[in-house]
XYZ file of C-alpha atoms in Angstrom:
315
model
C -81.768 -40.377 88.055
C -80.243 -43.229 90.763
C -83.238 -44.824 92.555
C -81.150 -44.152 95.350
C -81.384 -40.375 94.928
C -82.808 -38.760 98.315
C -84.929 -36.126 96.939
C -86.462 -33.482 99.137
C -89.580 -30.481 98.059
C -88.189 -27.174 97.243
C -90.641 -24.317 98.315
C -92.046 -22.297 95.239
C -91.005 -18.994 97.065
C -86.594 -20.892 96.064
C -87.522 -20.312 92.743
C -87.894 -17.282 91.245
C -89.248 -15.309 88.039
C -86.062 -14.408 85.299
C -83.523 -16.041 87.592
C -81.801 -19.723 86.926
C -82.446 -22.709 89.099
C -80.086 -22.936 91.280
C -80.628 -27.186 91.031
C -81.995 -29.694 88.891
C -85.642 -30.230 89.884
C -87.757 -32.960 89.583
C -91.258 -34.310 89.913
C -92.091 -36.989 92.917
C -91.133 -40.074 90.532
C -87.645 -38.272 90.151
C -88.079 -37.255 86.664
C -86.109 -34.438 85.761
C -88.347 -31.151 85.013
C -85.710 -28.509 85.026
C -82.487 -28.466 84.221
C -80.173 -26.413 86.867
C -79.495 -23.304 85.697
C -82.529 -22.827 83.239
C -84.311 -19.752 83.573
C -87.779 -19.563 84.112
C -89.391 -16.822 81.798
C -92.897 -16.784 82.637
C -95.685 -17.225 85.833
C -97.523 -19.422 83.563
C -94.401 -21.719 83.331
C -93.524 -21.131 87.031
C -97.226 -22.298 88.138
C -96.846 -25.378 86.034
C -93.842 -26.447 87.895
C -95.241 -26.066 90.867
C -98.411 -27.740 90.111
C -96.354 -30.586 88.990
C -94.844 -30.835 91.987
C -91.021 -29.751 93.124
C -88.106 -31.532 94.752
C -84.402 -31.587 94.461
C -81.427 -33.937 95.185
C -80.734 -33.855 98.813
C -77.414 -34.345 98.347
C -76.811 -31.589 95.523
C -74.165 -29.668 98.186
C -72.051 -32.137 98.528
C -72.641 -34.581 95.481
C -72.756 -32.942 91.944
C -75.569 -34.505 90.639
C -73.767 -35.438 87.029
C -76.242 -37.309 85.821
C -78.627 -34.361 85.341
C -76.640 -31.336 85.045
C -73.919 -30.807 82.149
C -70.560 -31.411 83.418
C -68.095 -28.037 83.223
C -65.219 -28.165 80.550
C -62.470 -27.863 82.356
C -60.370 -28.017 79.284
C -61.897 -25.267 77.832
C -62.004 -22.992 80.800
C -58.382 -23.922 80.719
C -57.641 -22.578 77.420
C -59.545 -19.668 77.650
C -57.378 -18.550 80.849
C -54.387 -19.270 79.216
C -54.833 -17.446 76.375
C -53.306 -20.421 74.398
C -49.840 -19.785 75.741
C -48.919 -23.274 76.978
C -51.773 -25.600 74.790
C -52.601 -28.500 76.404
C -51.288 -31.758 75.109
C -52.377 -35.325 76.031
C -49.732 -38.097 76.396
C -48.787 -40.223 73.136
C -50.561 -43.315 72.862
C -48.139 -46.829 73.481
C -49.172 -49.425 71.344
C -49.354 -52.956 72.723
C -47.952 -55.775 71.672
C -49.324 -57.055 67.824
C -49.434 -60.481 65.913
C -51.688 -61.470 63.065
C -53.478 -65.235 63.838
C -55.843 -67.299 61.997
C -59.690 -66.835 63.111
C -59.599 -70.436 64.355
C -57.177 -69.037 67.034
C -59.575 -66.391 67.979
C -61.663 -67.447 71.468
C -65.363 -65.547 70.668
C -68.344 -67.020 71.795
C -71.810 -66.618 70.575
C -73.407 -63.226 72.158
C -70.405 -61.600 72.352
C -70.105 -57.991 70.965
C -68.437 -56.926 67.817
C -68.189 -53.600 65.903
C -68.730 -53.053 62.688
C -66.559 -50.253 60.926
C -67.953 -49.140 57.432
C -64.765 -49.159 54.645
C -66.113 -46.136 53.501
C -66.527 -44.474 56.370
C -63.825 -44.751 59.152
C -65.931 -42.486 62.112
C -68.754 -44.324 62.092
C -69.297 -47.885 63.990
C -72.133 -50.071 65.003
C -72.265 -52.599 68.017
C -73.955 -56.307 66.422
C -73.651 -59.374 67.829
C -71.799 -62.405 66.974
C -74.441 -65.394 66.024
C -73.300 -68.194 64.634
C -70.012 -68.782 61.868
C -70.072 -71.783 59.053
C -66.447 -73.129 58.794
C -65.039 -72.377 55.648
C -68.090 -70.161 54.768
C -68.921 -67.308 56.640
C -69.702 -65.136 60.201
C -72.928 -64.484 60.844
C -73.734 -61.150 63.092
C -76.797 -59.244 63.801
C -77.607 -56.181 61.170
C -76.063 -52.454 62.242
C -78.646 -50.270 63.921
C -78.960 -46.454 63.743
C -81.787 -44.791 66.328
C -83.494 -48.072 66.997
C -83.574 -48.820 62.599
C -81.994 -51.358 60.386
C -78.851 -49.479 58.527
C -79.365 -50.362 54.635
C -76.043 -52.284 53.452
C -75.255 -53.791 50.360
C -74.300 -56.760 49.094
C -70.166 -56.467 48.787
C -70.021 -53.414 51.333
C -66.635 -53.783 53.155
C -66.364 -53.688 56.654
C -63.414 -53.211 59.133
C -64.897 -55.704 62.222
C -63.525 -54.648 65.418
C -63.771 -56.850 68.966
C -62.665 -57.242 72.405
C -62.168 -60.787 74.508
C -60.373 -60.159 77.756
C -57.238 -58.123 77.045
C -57.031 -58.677 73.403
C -58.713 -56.266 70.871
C -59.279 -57.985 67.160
C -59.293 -56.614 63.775
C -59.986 -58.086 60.184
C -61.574 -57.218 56.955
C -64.775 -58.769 55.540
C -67.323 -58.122 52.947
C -70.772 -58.358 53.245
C -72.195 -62.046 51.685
C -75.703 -61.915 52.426
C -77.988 -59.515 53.607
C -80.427 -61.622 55.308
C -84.190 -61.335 56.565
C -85.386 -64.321 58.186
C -85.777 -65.511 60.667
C -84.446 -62.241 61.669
C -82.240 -60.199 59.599
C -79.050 -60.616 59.941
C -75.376 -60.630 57.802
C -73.449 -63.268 56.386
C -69.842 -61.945 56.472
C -66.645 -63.366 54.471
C -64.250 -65.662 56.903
C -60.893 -63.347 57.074
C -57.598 -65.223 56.419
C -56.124 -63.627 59.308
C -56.612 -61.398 62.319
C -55.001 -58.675 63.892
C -54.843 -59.359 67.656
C -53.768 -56.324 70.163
C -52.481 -57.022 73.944
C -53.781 -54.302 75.403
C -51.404 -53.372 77.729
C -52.009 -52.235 81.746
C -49.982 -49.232 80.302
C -51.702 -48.875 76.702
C -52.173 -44.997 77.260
C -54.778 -43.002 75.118
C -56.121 -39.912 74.859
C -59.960 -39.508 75.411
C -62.333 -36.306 76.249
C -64.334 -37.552 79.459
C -65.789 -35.405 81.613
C -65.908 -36.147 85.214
C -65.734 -35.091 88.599
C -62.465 -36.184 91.039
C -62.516 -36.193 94.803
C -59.344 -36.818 97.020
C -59.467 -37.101 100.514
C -62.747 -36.385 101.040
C -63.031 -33.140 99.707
C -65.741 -31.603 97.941
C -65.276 -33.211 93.895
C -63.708 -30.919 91.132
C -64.919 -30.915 87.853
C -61.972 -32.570 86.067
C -61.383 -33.630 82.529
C -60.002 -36.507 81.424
C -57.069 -36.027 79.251
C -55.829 -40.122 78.426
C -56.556 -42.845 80.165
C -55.114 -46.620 80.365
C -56.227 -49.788 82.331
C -53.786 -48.885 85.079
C -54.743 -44.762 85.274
C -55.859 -41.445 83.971
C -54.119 -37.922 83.670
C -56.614 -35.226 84.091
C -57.082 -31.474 84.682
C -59.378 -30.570 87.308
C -59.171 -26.795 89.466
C -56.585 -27.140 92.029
C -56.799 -27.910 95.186
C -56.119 -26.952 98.763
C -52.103 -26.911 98.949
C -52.494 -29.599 101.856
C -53.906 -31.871 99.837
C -52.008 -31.377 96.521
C -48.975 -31.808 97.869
C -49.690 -34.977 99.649
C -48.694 -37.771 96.921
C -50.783 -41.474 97.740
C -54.359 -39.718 98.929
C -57.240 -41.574 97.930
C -60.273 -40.582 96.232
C -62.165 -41.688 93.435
C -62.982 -40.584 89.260
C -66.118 -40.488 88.421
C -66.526 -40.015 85.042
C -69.217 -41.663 81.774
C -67.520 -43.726 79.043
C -69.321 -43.960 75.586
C -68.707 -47.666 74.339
C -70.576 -48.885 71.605
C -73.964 -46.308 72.133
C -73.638 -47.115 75.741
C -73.198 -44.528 78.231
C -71.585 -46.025 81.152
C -71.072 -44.039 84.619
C -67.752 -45.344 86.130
C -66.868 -44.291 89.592
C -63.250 -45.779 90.305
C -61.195 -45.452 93.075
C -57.906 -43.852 92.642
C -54.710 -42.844 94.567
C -53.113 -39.564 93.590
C -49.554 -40.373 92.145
C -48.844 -36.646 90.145
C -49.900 -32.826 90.634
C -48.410 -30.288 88.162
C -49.422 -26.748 88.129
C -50.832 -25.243 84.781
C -49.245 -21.646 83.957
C -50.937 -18.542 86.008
C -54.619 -20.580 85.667
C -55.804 -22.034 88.805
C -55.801 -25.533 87.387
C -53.811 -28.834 87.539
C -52.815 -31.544 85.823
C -53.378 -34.780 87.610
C -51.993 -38.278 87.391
C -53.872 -41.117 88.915
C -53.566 -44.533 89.577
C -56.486 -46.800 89.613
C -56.953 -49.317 92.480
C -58.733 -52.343 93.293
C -61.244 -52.159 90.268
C -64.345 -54.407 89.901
C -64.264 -57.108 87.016
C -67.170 -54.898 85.771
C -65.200 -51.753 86.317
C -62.205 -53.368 84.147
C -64.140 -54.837 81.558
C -65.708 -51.440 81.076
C -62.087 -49.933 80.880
C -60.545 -52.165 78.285
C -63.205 -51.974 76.449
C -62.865 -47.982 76.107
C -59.649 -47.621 75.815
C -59.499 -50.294 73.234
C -62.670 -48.142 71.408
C -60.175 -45.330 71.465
C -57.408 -46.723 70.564
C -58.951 -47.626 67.380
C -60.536 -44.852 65.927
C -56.631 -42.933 66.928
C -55.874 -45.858 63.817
């Protein structure tokens, strides 16, 4: 939970016996307790809560507190309304621009991140980091982790090796050397004789399956899902919203929304200006277009990097 989370004690009488909590609630460190909507079963579990101690966000009315509570599927509510009569469709991916170089034309520094694709095993990926290369000999990269443990590889294993500098995404083969242990343990891969570089593109479109929350214009935010997303914008579906505001094309607001990128969870809250509204059948939801605006280098970074992620495993 944000440090900057005003929290405020909820009286014991708010909470009652086979009901769900109506918020998240948390203990006076702002650790999370109870989950909103959880029912509590018994008096025994009841008087424990309270003993602990029992507050809530402050700003729960008007800010969906998303890091606690799961966020609504709007896709799936969709489908359910409409029966499956108009199925929901995200926008084909456009590839950027692609040319093959040599790894000595390849910019990477030591520290940066790369991802390691198993041959074997195309859906799984592990972040290591880039440590050192021998010309003519090999790359050296930290070993593939799994819940905080070494993954076992063998000597020979092929890897796809995946990266990201700027707004180029890299690709090349390699085969597992040496496997290792000290001073730390760490790989020796083969030297590729030549890389697949991707421009990703400001329109590089692809589809992705974010959950978020959109607010325009001040209103209240919508649970909306994120249907593709580029570096420039996002189409989304989110419950519609008042016709005044709908209709009016440039409105501000901002996405807020978590991206997975390599076994990171990170929260993104971008601001946007509203450039499309499209009703969806007889359900009371839209589809959204959105354009992103004046993004932090952080915010960008974070961007590329996921829609580069997803643009990969589309491969």
């Amino acid at each position: 939970m944000s440090s900057t989370t005003s929290l405020v004690p909820v009286r014991a009488s708010e909470l009652m016996l086979g009901k769900a909590a109506p918020w998240p609630i948390y203990n006076d460190e702002g650790r999370l307790l109870l989950a909103r909507g959880t029912i509590i079963d018994t008096p025994d579990q009841l008087a424990g809560l309270i003993e602990k101690g029992l507050y809530r966000n402050a700003n729960w009315v008007s800010e969906p507190d998303t890091e606690s509570v799961p966020l609504p599927q709007a896709r799936d509510v969709l489908r359910k309304k409409m029966g499956g009569k108009k199925p929901l469709k995200p926008s084909a991916a456009v590839r950027g621009e692609e040319t093959v170089i040599t790894l000595d034309e390849v910019r990477w520094q030591i520290g940066d991140t790369l991802w390691l694709q198993f041959a074997d095993d195309a859906s799984q990926r592990y972040a290591v980091t880039l440590v050192g290369c021998l010309p003519n000999r090999s790359i050296l990269v930290t070993a593939p982790q799994k819940d905080g443990k070494q993954l076992f590889v063998r000597e020979g294993q092929g890897f796809v090796v995946r990266a990201l500098t700027g707004r180029r995404a890299y690709a090349f083969g390699a085969q597992l050397l040496k496997y290792q242990q000290t001073p730390f343990v760490y790989l020796h891969l083969s030297l590729p004789r030549e890389v697949r570089s991707t421009l990703i593109r400001q329109a590089t479109r692809v589809p992705v399956g974010a959950e978020g929350y959109l607010a325009l214009d001040g209103a209240h935010p919508l649970a909306a899902s994120v249907i593709d997303l580029s570096l420039g914008g996002a189409s989304l579906v989110a419950t519609s919203l008042s016709g005044k505001v709908a209709a009016r094309k440039g409105t501000v607001g901002r996405l807020r929304f978590v991206a997975a990128v390599a076994d990171q969870q990170l929260s993104l809250d971008l601001p946007v200006v509203l450039r499309t509204a499209e009703a969806l059948g007889e359900a009371d939801f839209h589809q959204y277009g959105v354009e992103f605006a004046d993004l932090t280098v952080r915010d960008r970074l974070v961007l590329a990097a996921y829609v580069y992620q997803e643009l990969s495993q589309q491969e």
